[in-house]
Coordinates of C-alpha atoms in Angstrom, one line a residue:
X24 CA 118.1 113.0 9.0
X25 CA 121.0 113.7 11.4
X26 CA 118.5 113.7 14.3
X27 CA 117.1 110.3 13.3
X28 CA 120.6 108.9 13.0
X29 CA 121.5 110.2 16.4
X30 CA 118.4 108.6 17.9
X31 CA 119.2 105.3 16.4
X32 CA 122.8 105.3 17.6
X33 CA 121.7 106.3 21.0
X34 CA 119.1 103.6 21.4
X35 CA 121.4 100.9 20.0
X36 CA 124.0 101.9 22.5
X37 CA 121.6 101.7 25.4
X38 CA 120.1 98.5 24.2
X39 CA 123.5 96.9 24.2
X40 CA 123.8 97.7 27.9
X41 CA 120.9 95.7 28.8
X42 CA 112.3 92.7 35.1
X43 CA 110.1 95.2 35.1
X44 CA 106.7 96.2 33.6
X45 CA 106.2 99.3 31.6
X46 CA 107.9 102.1 33.6
X47 CA 106.4 105.2 32.0
X48 CA 102.8 105.2 33.2
X49 CA 102.9 108.3 35.4
X50 CA 102.8 105.9 38.4
X51 CA 99.8 103.6 38.1
X52 CA 97.4 105.5 35.9
X53 CA 96.8 106.2 32.3
X54 CA 98.5 109.6 32.3
X55 CA 101.6 110.5 30.3
X56 CA 104.0 112.3 32.6
X57 CA 105.0 114.8 29.9
X58 CA 101.5 116.2 30.0
X59 CA 101.5 117.2 33.7
X60 CA 104.9 118.9 33.8
X61 CA 105.7 122.5 32.8
X62 CA 102.1 123.7 33.5
X63 CA 102.3 124.9 37.1
X64 CA 100.5 121.7 38.2
X65 CA 101.6 120.2 41.5
X66 CA 103.3 116.9 40.7
X67 CA 104.2 115.8 44.2
X68 CA 101.3 113.4 45.1
X69 CA 99.8 110.8 42.8
X70 CA 97.5 109.2 41.7
X71 CA 95.0 111.9 40.6
X72 CA 91.3 111.5 40.4
X73 CA 90.5 114.7 38.4
X74 CA 89.4 116.7 41.4
X75 CA 92.9 118.1 41.9
X76 CA 92.9 120.5 38.9
X77 CA 91.3 121.2 35.6
X78 CA 94.4 119.7 33.9
X79 CA 94.0 116.3 35.6
X80 CA 90.2 116.4 34.9
X81 CA 91.0 117.0 31.2
X82 CA 93.7 114.3 31.0
X83 CA 91.5 111.6 32.7
X84 CA 88.1 112.4 31.1
X85 CA 88.8 113.8 27.7
X86 CA 87.9 111.1 25.2
X87 CA 88.6 110.8 21.5
X88 CA 86.3 109.9 18.6
X89 CA 87.8 107.7 16.0
X90 CA 87.1 108.0 12.3
X91 CA 87.5 104.3 11.6
X92 CA 84.4 102.8 9.9
X93 CA 83.8 99.8 12.1
X94 CA 82.8 99.8 15.8
X95 CA 85.3 97.0 16.5
X96 CA 88.1 98.9 14.8
X97 CA 87.4 102.0 16.8
X98 CA 87.3 100.1 20.1
X99 CA 90.4 98.1 19.6
X100 CA 92.6 100.8 18.2
X101 CA 91.4 104.2 19.3
X102 CA 88.6 104.6 21.8
X103 CA 87.6 103.5 25.3
X104 CA 85.3 100.5 25.4
X105 CA 82.4 102.4 26.9
X106 CA 81.8 106.1 27.3
X107 CA 78.5 107.2 28.7
X108 CA 77.9 110.9 29.2
X109 CA 75.4 113.8 29.3
X110 CA 75.8 117.4 30.3
X111 CA 76.5 116.6 34.0
X112 CA 77.8 113.1 34.1
X113 CA 80.6 111.0 32.4
X114 CA 81.7 107.4 32.9
X115 CA 84.4 105.5 31.2
X116 CA 84.8 101.7 31.2
X117 CA 87.7 99.6 29.9
X118 CA 88.8 96.0 30.3
X119 CA 92.2 95.3 32.0
X120 CA 94.1 92.4 30.5
X121 CA 97.6 91.0 30.8
X122 CA 98.2 87.8 28.7
X123 CA 101.8 86.9 28.4
X124 CA 104.1 84.0 28.1
X125 CA 107.6 84.0 29.5
X126 CA 110.8 81.9 29.8
X127 CA 113.5 82.0 32.4
X128 CA 117.0 81.1 31.2
X129 CA 120.1 80.5 33.3
X130 CA 118.6 80.8 36.8
X131 CA 120.3 79.1 39.6
X132 CA 117.0 79.3 41.6
X133 CA 115.2 76.9 39.3
X134 CA 116.9 76.4 36.0
X135 CA 115.3 77.1 32.6
X136 CA 111.6 77.2 32.8
X137 CA 108.5 78.4 30.9
X138 CA 105.7 80.5 32.5
X139 CA 102.8 82.8 31.9
X140 CA 100.6 85.5 33.3
X141 CA 96.8 85.6 32.9
X142 CA 95.1 88.8 34.1
X143 CA 91.5 89.8 33.6
X144 CA 89.8 92.8 35.0
X145 CA 87.9 96.0 34.6
X146 CA 88.5 99.7 35.3
X147 CA 85.8 102.3 35.7
X148 CA 86.2 106.1 36.1
X149 CA 83.6 108.7 36.3
X150 CA 82.6 112.2 37.4
X151 CA 79.4 114.0 38.3
X152 CA 79.2 117.6 37.3
X153 CA 83.0 117.9 37.7
X154 CA 82.4 117.9 41.5
X155 CA 82.3 114.2 42.5
X156 CA 84.9 111.9 41.0
X157 CA 85.2 108.1 41.4
X158 CA 87.2 105.2 40.0
X159 CA 87.4 101.5 40.7
X160 CA 89.3 98.6 39.2
X161 CA 89.6 94.9 39.9
X162 CA 91.8 92.2 38.4
X163 CA 92.2 88.4 38.9
X164 CA 95.6 87.0 38.2
X165 CA 97.3 83.7 37.8
X166 CA 100.9 83.4 36.7
X167 CA 104.5 82.2 37.0
X168 CA 106.8 85.0 38.2
X169 CA 110.6 85.5 38.0
X170 CA 112.7 83.3 40.3
X171 CA 113.8 86.1 42.6
X172 CA 110.1 87.0 43.3
X173 CA 109.4 83.3 44.1
X174 CA 112.2 83.5 46.7
X175 CA 110.7 86.8 48.0
X176 CA 107.4 84.9 48.5
X177 CA 109.1 82.1 50.4
X178 CA 110.5 84.6 52.9
X179 CA 107.7 87.1 53.2
X180 CA 104.5 85.3 52.2
X181 CA 103.6 87.9 49.5
X182 CA 104.7 89.0 46.1
X183 CA 105.6 92.7 45.6
X184 CA 102.7 95.0 45.0
X185 CA 99.9 92.7 46.2
X186 CA 98.3 91.5 49.4
X187 CA 97.1 88.0 50.0
X188 CA 98.5 85.5 47.5
X189 CA 97.8 81.8 47.0
X190 CA 100.5 79.5 45.7
X191 CA 99.4 77.1 43.0
X192 CA 100.7 73.6 42.3
X193 CA 103.2 74.6 39.7
X194 CA 106.7 75.9 40.3
X195 CA 106.7 79.7 41.1
X196 CA 103.0 79.7 40.2
X197 CA 100.6 82.0 42.1
X198 CA 96.9 83.1 42.2
X199 CA 96.3 86.6 43.4
X200 CA 93.8 89.4 43.0
X201 CA 93.8 93.1 43.6
X202 CA 91.2 95.9 43.8
X203 CA 91.5 99.6 43.9
X204 CA 89.1 102.5 44.2
X205 CA 88.5 106.0 45.3
X206 CA 85.9 108.7 45.7
X207 CA 86.8 112.4 45.6
X208 CA 84.8 115.5 46.3
X209 CA 85.8 118.8 44.8
X210 CA 84.4 121.1 47.5
X211 CA 85.8 124.2 45.8
X212 CA 88.5 125.2 43.4
X213 CA 91.0 125.1 46.3
X214 CA 89.7 122.3 48.5
X215 CA 89.1 118.6 47.8
X216 CA 88.7 115.4 49.8
X217 CA 89.5 111.8 48.7
X218 CA 88.7 108.4 50.3
X219 CA 90.1 105.4 48.7
X220 CA 92.0 102.1 48.7
X221 CA 95.0 102.4 46.5
X222 CA 98.7 103.1 46.3
X223 CA 100.1 106.6 46.8
X224 CA 103.3 108.0 45.3
X225 CA 105.1 111.0 46.7
X226 CA 107.8 112.6 44.5
X227 CA 109.0 113.1 40.9
X228 CA 111.3 110.1 40.4
X229 CA 111.1 106.5 39.2
X230 CA 111.6 105.6 42.8
X231 CA 110.4 107.5 45.9
X232 CA 112.4 107.5 49.1
X233 CA 109.3 108.9 50.9
X234 CA 106.3 106.8 49.7
X235 CA 106.2 104.7 46.6
X236 CA 103.8 102.5 44.6
X237 CA 105.9 99.4 45.3
X238 CA 103.9 97.9 48.1
X239 CA 100.3 96.7 48.4
X240 CA 97.4 99.2 48.3
X241 CA 96.0 100.5 51.5
X242 CA 93.1 102.5 52.9
X243 CA 93.6 106.3 52.9
X244 CA 91.8 109.6 53.4
X245 CA 93.3 112.7 51.8
X246 CA 92.6 116.4 52.3
X247 CA 94.1 118.8 49.7
X248 CA 94.0 122.6 50.2
X249 CA 95.5 125.4 48.1
X250 CA 96.1 129.0 49.2
X251 CA 97.9 131.2 46.7
X252 CA 101.3 129.6 46.0
X253 CA 101.0 127.0 48.7
X254 CA 99.4 123.6 48.6
X255 CA 98.8 121.4 51.7
X256 CA 98.0 117.7 51.7
X257 CA 97.1 115.5 54.7
X258 CA 97.0 111.8 54.0
X259 CA 95.8 109.4 56.7
X260 CA 96.4 105.7 56.0
X261 CA 96.1 102.3 57.6
X262 CA 98.9 99.9 57.1
X263 CA 99.1 96.2 58.0
X264 CA 101.7 94.0 59.6
X265 CA 100.6 90.5 58.6
X266 CA 103.9 88.9 59.8
X267 CA 103.7 85.9 57.5
X268 CA 106.6 83.5 58.1
X269 CA 107.3 85.5 61.3
X270 CA 109.0 88.3 59.5
X271 CA 108.8 90.5 62.6
X272 CA 110.5 87.8 64.7
X273 CA 107.7 87.6 67.2
X274 CA 106.7 84.6 69.3
X275 CA 103.4 84.0 67.4
X276 CA 103.4 84.8 63.6
X277 CA 100.1 85.4 61.9
X278 CA 98.5 83.2 59.2
X279 CA 96.6 84.0 56.1
X280 CA 93.3 83.8 58.0
X281 CA 94.4 85.8 61.1
X282 CA 93.4 89.3 61.9
X283 CA 96.4 91.3 60.7
X284 CA 97.9 93.7 63.2
X285 CA 97.7 97.3 61.9
X286 CA 99.2 100.7 62.4
X287 CA 98.3 104.2 61.2
X288 CA 100.5 106.4 59.1
X289 CA 99.8 110.1 58.6
X290 CA 101.6 112.1 55.9
X291 CA 101.7 115.9 55.7
X292 CA 103.1 117.7 52.7
X293 CA 103.4 121.5 52.2
X294 CA 104.4 122.7 48.7
X295 CA 105.5 126.2 47.8
X296 CA 105.5 127.1 44.1
X297 CA 107.0 130.6 43.6
X298 CA 106.6 130.1 39.9
X299 CA 105.9 127.4 37.3
X300 CA 109.5 126.2 37.5
X301 CA 110.0 125.5 41.2
X302 CA 108.2 123.2 43.6
X303 CA 109.6 123.1 47.1
X304 CA 107.9 120.7 49.5
X305 CA 108.2 119.8 53.1
X306 CA 107.1 116.2 54.0
X307 CA 106.3 114.6 57.3
X308 CA 105.4 111.0 57.9
X309 CA 104.3 109.7 61.3
X310 CA 103.8 105.9 62.0
X311 CA 101.4 105.4 64.9
X312 CA 100.8 102.2 66.8
X313 CA 97.2 101.0 67.1
X314 CA 97.9 100.9 70.9
X315 CA 98.2 104.7 70.9
X316 CA 95.5 106.3 73.1
X317 CA 92.4 107.0 71.0
X318 CA 92.5 110.7 71.6
X319 CA 96.1 111.0 70.4
X320 CA 95.6 109.4 66.9
X321 CA 93.4 112.2 65.5
X322 CA 95.5 114.8 67.3
X323 CA 98.8 113.5 65.8
X324 CA 97.4 112.9 62.4
X325 CA 96.0 116.4 61.7
X326 CA 98.7 118.6 63.3
X327 CA 101.0 119.5 60.5
X328 CA 104.8 120.0 61.1
X329 CA 104.3 120.4 64.8
X330 CA 104.1 116.9 66.1
X331 CA 107.9 116.3 65.9
X332 CA 108.3 118.7 68.8
X333 CA 105.9 117.0 71.3
X334 CA 105.8 113.3 70.5
X335 CA 107.1 111.2 73.3
X336 CA 109.9 109.1 71.8
X337 CA 110.3 107.1 75.0
X338 CA 106.8 105.6 74.6
X339 CA 107.9 103.8 71.4
X340 CA 104.4 104.1 70.0
X341 CA 105.3 106.5 67.2
X342 CA 107.9 106.6 64.4
X343 CA 108.5 110.0 62.9
X344 CA 110.2 110.8 59.6
X345 CA 110.7 114.2 58.0
X346 CA 112.0 115.3 54.6
X347 CA 111.8 117.5 51.6
X348 CA 111.1 117.1 47.9
X349 CA 112.3 119.8 45.4
X350 CA 111.9 119.9 41.7
X351 CA 112.8 122.4 39.0
X352 CA 111.0 122.2 35.6
X353 CA 111.9 123.7 32.3
X354 CA 110.3 122.5 29.0
X355 CA 113.6 123.0 27.1
X356 CA 116.0 121.8 29.7
X357 CA 114.0 119.1 31.6
X358 CA 113.2 118.3 35.2
X359 CA 115.7 118.2 38.0
X360 CA 114.4 116.7 41.3
X361 CA 115.7 115.6 44.7
X362 CA 114.4 114.1 47.9
X363 CA 115.9 114.0 51.4
X364 CA 114.3 112.0 54.2
X365 CA 115.6 112.0 57.7
X366 CA 114.8 109.1 60.0
X367 CA 115.5 108.8 63.8
X368 CA 114.9 112.6 64.0
X369 CA 115.7 112.5 67.7
X370 CA 119.3 111.4 66.9
X371 CA 120.4 114.9 66.0
X372 CA 124.1 114.2 65.8
X373 CA 123.9 110.8 64.0
X374 CA 121.1 111.2 61.4
X375 CA 119.7 108.3 59.5
X376 CA 117.8 108.6 56.3
X377 CA 117.8 108.5 52.5
X378 CA 118.5 110.8 49.6
X379 CA 117.5 111.0 45.9
X380 CA 118.7 113.1 43.0
X381 CA 117.5 112.8 39.5
X382 CA 116.9 114.3 36.1
X383 CA 114.5 113.5 33.3
X384 CA 113.8 115.0 29.9
X385 CA 110.8 114.2 27.6
X386 CA 112.4 115.6 24.4
X387 CA 116.1 115.0 25.0
X388 CA 118.5 116.8 22.6
X389 CA 115.4 118.4 21.2
X390 CA 114.4 115.1 19.6
X391 CA 110.6 114.8 20.0
X392 CA 109.5 111.9 22.2
X393 CA 113.0 110.9 23.2
X394 CA 112.8 110.3 26.9
X395 CA 115.9 110.1 29.2
X396 CA 116.1 109.7 33.0
X397 CA 119.0 109.4 35.4
X398 CA 118.5 108.8 39.1
X399 CA 120.6 108.2 42.2
X400 CA 119.2 106.7 45.4
X401 CA 120.8 106.0 48.7
X402 CA 119.5 104.8 52.1
X403 CA 121.5 104.4 55.2
X404 CA 121.8 101.6 57.7
X405 CA 118.7 101.4 60.0
X406 CA 116.6 103.7 57.9
X407 CA 112.9 102.9 58.0
X408 CA 113.4 100.7 61.1
X409 CA 112.3 101.3 64.6
X410 CA 112.8 100.2 68.2
X411 CA 109.2 98.9 68.2
X412 CA 109.3 96.5 65.2
X413 CA 105.6 96.9 64.6
X414 CA 106.3 100.5 63.6
X415 CA 108.8 99.7 60.8
X416 CA 108.1 101.8 57.6
X417 CA 106.4 99.0 55.7
X418 CA 103.1 97.6 54.8
X419 CA 102.0 94.0 54.1
X420 CA 105.6 92.7 54.5
X421 CA 106.8 95.2 51.8
X422 CA 108.8 98.4 52.1
X423 CA 106.8 101.6 51.8
X424 CA 109.6 103.6 50.1
X425 CA 112.4 101.9 48.1
X426 CA 112.0 98.2 47.3
X427 CA 115.5 97.5 48.5
X428 CA 114.7 98.7 52.0
X429 CA 117.8 100.3 53.4
X430 CA 121.7 100.3 53.4
X431 CA 122.2 100.6 49.6
X432 CA 123.3 102.8 46.7
X433 CA 121.5 102.7 43.4
X434 CA 121.9 104.3 40.0
X435 CA 119.1 104.1 37.4
X436 CA 119.0 104.9 33.7
X437 CA 115.9 104.9 31.6
X438 CA 115.6 105.8 27.9
X439 CA 112.6 105.6 25.6
X440 CA 111.8 106.6 22.1
X441 CA 108.3 106.7 20.5
X442 CA 107.5 106.9 16.9
X443 CA 103.7 106.9 16.1
X444 CA 102.5 103.8 17.9
X445 CA 105.9 102.1 18.3
X446 CA 108.0 102.5 21.4
X447 CA 111.4 101.2 22.5
X448 CA 112.1 101.4 26.3
X449 CA 115.4 100.5 27.9
X450 CA 116.0 100.5 31.7
X451 CA 119.2 99.8 33.6
X452 CA 119.7 99.9 37.4
X453 CA 122.8 99.1 39.5
X454 CA 122.3 98.3 43.2
X455 CA 125.1 98.2 45.6
X456 CA 124.3 96.7 49.0
X457 CA 126.3 97.2 52.2
X458 CA 125.7 93.6 53.3
X459 CA 124.8 90.7 51.1
X460 CA 122.7 87.8 52.1
X461 CA 119.5 86.4 50.4
X462 CA 117.3 89.1 51.9
X463 CA 119.7 91.7 53.4
X464 CA 117.8 94.4 51.5
X465 CA 114.7 94.0 53.7
X466 CA 116.3 95.0 57.0
X467 CA 113.5 97.4 57.7
X468 CA 111.8 94.4 59.3
X469 CA 114.5 94.1 62.0
X470 CA 113.9 96.0 65.1
X471 CA 116.4 98.9 65.5
X472 CA 118.8 98.1 68.4
X473 CA 119.8 101.7 69.4
X474 CA 121.2 105.0 68.5
X475 CA 124.7 103.8 68.3
X476 CA 124.4 102.0 64.9
X477 CA 126.2 103.2 61.8
X478 CA 125.0 106.7 60.9
X479 CA 124.0 108.0 57.5
X480 CA 127.2 109.7 56.4
X481 CA 129.7 106.9 57.6
X482 CA 128.2 103.7 56.1
X483 CA 131.4 102.7 54.5
X484 CA 131.8 101.5 50.9
X485 CA 129.4 99.0 49.4
X486 CA 130.9 96.2 47.4
X487 CA 128.2 93.6 46.4
X488 CA 126.3 94.7 43.3
X489 CA 123.2 93.5 41.5
X490 CA 122.6 94.7 37.9
X491 CA 119.0 94.7 36.4
X492 CA 118.5 95.5 32.8
X493 CA 115.3 95.6 30.8
X494 CA 114.6 96.3 27.2
X495 CA 111.0 96.4 25.7
X496 CA 109.7 96.8 22.2
X497 CA 106.1 98.0 22.4
X498 CA 103.3 98.6 19.9
X499 CA 100.6 100.8 21.4
X500 CA 97.4 99.2 20.2
X501 CA 95.2 101.7 21.9
X502 CA 96.6 104.8 23.5
X503 CA 93.2 105.7 25.1
X504 CA 93.4 102.8 27.5
X505 CA 97.1 101.9 27.2
X506 CA 96.5 98.5 25.5
X507 CA 99.9 97.3 24.2
X508 CA 101.5 94.4 22.4
X509 CA 105.0 94.0 23.8
X510 CA 108.2 91.9 23.9
X511 CA 110.8 92.3 26.6
X512 CA 114.1 90.9 27.7
X513 CA 115.2 91.3 31.3
X514 CA 118.6 90.4 32.7
X515 CA 119.5 90.1 36.4
X516 CA 123.2 89.7 37.2
X517 CA 124.3 89.1 40.8
X518 CA 128.1 89.8 40.8
X519 CA 128.6 88.2 44.3
X520 CA 126.8 84.9 43.6
X521 CA 128.0 85.0 40.0
X522 CA 124.6 84.3 38.5
X523 CA 123.0 85.6 35.3
X524 CA 119.2 85.2 34.9
X525 CA 117.4 86.2 31.8
X526 CA 113.6 86.6 31.7
X527 CA 112.0 86.8 28.3
X528 CA 108.3 87.9 27.8
X529 CA 105.9 88.5 25.0
X530 CA 102.2 89.4 25.4
X531 CA 99.2 91.8 25.4
X532 CA 98.7 94.0 28.4
X533 CA 96.9 97.1 29.7
X534 CA 99.9 99.1 30.8
X535 CA 98.5 101.2 33.6
X536 CA 100.3 99.9 36.7
X537 CA 103.9 98.9 37.2
X538 CA 105.2 96.0 39.3
X539 CA 108.8 96.3 40.5
X540 CA 111.1 93.3 40.2
X541 CA 114.3 95.3 39.8
X542 CA 115.9 95.0 43.2

């Protein structure tokens, strides 16, 4: 009784503090994060296909059988829509829906208004003899989005998390689609390959200062190899610079029907796990111009942790970032994690970069299913930028790491409590920018003028602040495919412009992927 009373008081307090979709999806897939920690599984790179380990295979492809009497009852409340299998093959098919209505209250960007989201799609996952894994999904969307996202579209020609977008006739109304897919081959217990078009997340936090699921999906090829207590990943991607609305400040901007300029980004990660508690990872990201000589692209992309020493910085055809991700996991204490990313590595005496420190616990205060997460993020002036503006650390006019871009401090608090099928989630984040204009947080798209800019440790004190709060009451209709009925209230306060915008939503959704509006 005391535990329940403590939980109620705790949640009422956090609710009183308080636009973002469901933030507990294990980063864009139907995996509960609690299930992948405390098991010795490498948690650094996601999403998983099943080829990575027996645990991921089990979490993705284990299906339940309901004891409900009717087929319709089983499919709505307990089971995947379609499960076809024999001794060597398994395929799972589910619909993807997001039907919601919303209302914006108190916005200075458009006043009070009503809106909606209409999403229809499908997701398919399968494996052949636990050697070949595949998944694909597609959704078609129309909707009215929050006012700050409409302003984002006006500036950058996209909405966060998506590629091409068509504006409809209504206010803040858009038509957009997205598709994802991957194929993975488990060559052996310690070696697997993946080819896909998706988002990739590196880290253990709600945010990632290295590579996050904020921006649009992109093409990638991943090699993962294990040797004893070490695991190595090489991820080769292709990112786009569409330059809608002349974001890159070039003479000739691109249009929706142009051939988008591209660049290549290669990520290397090396993780050492001395025991089930510690995961210590080195991370390297190299952004390469499509003008780089053909022979250099494969050489640079596959040479782990050596290329920093021999890349010609004067050529301005590469942008190199290095960092680390460290986590410590204990089922009774929780998960502590941190990231450090250093940009402008050639500037030894004036480093630029970003840091993250966080903690999360899935059974806080020994209360089952009480989730708590604190996180601090900071990025310096000129982080993720480059002399050659085409080599900024972004994709499709969106930041590849933190949605706010650079020169900010952020504190995040997330709490959730689950009881049977009911869940209450509260999230609060406070952003402090070092400059404040309508889009000051997207300075990664401004070419970096030189090494004499303000370095990481002497940025000064931020004064402008933006507060985002989000509270959601959820009924998990079907836990197998994350079908939820939900109601949410989001509140965005800009203390500099003295605005307070509330965004109210209610609907039915498949809560597999998150879209980030909290910046």
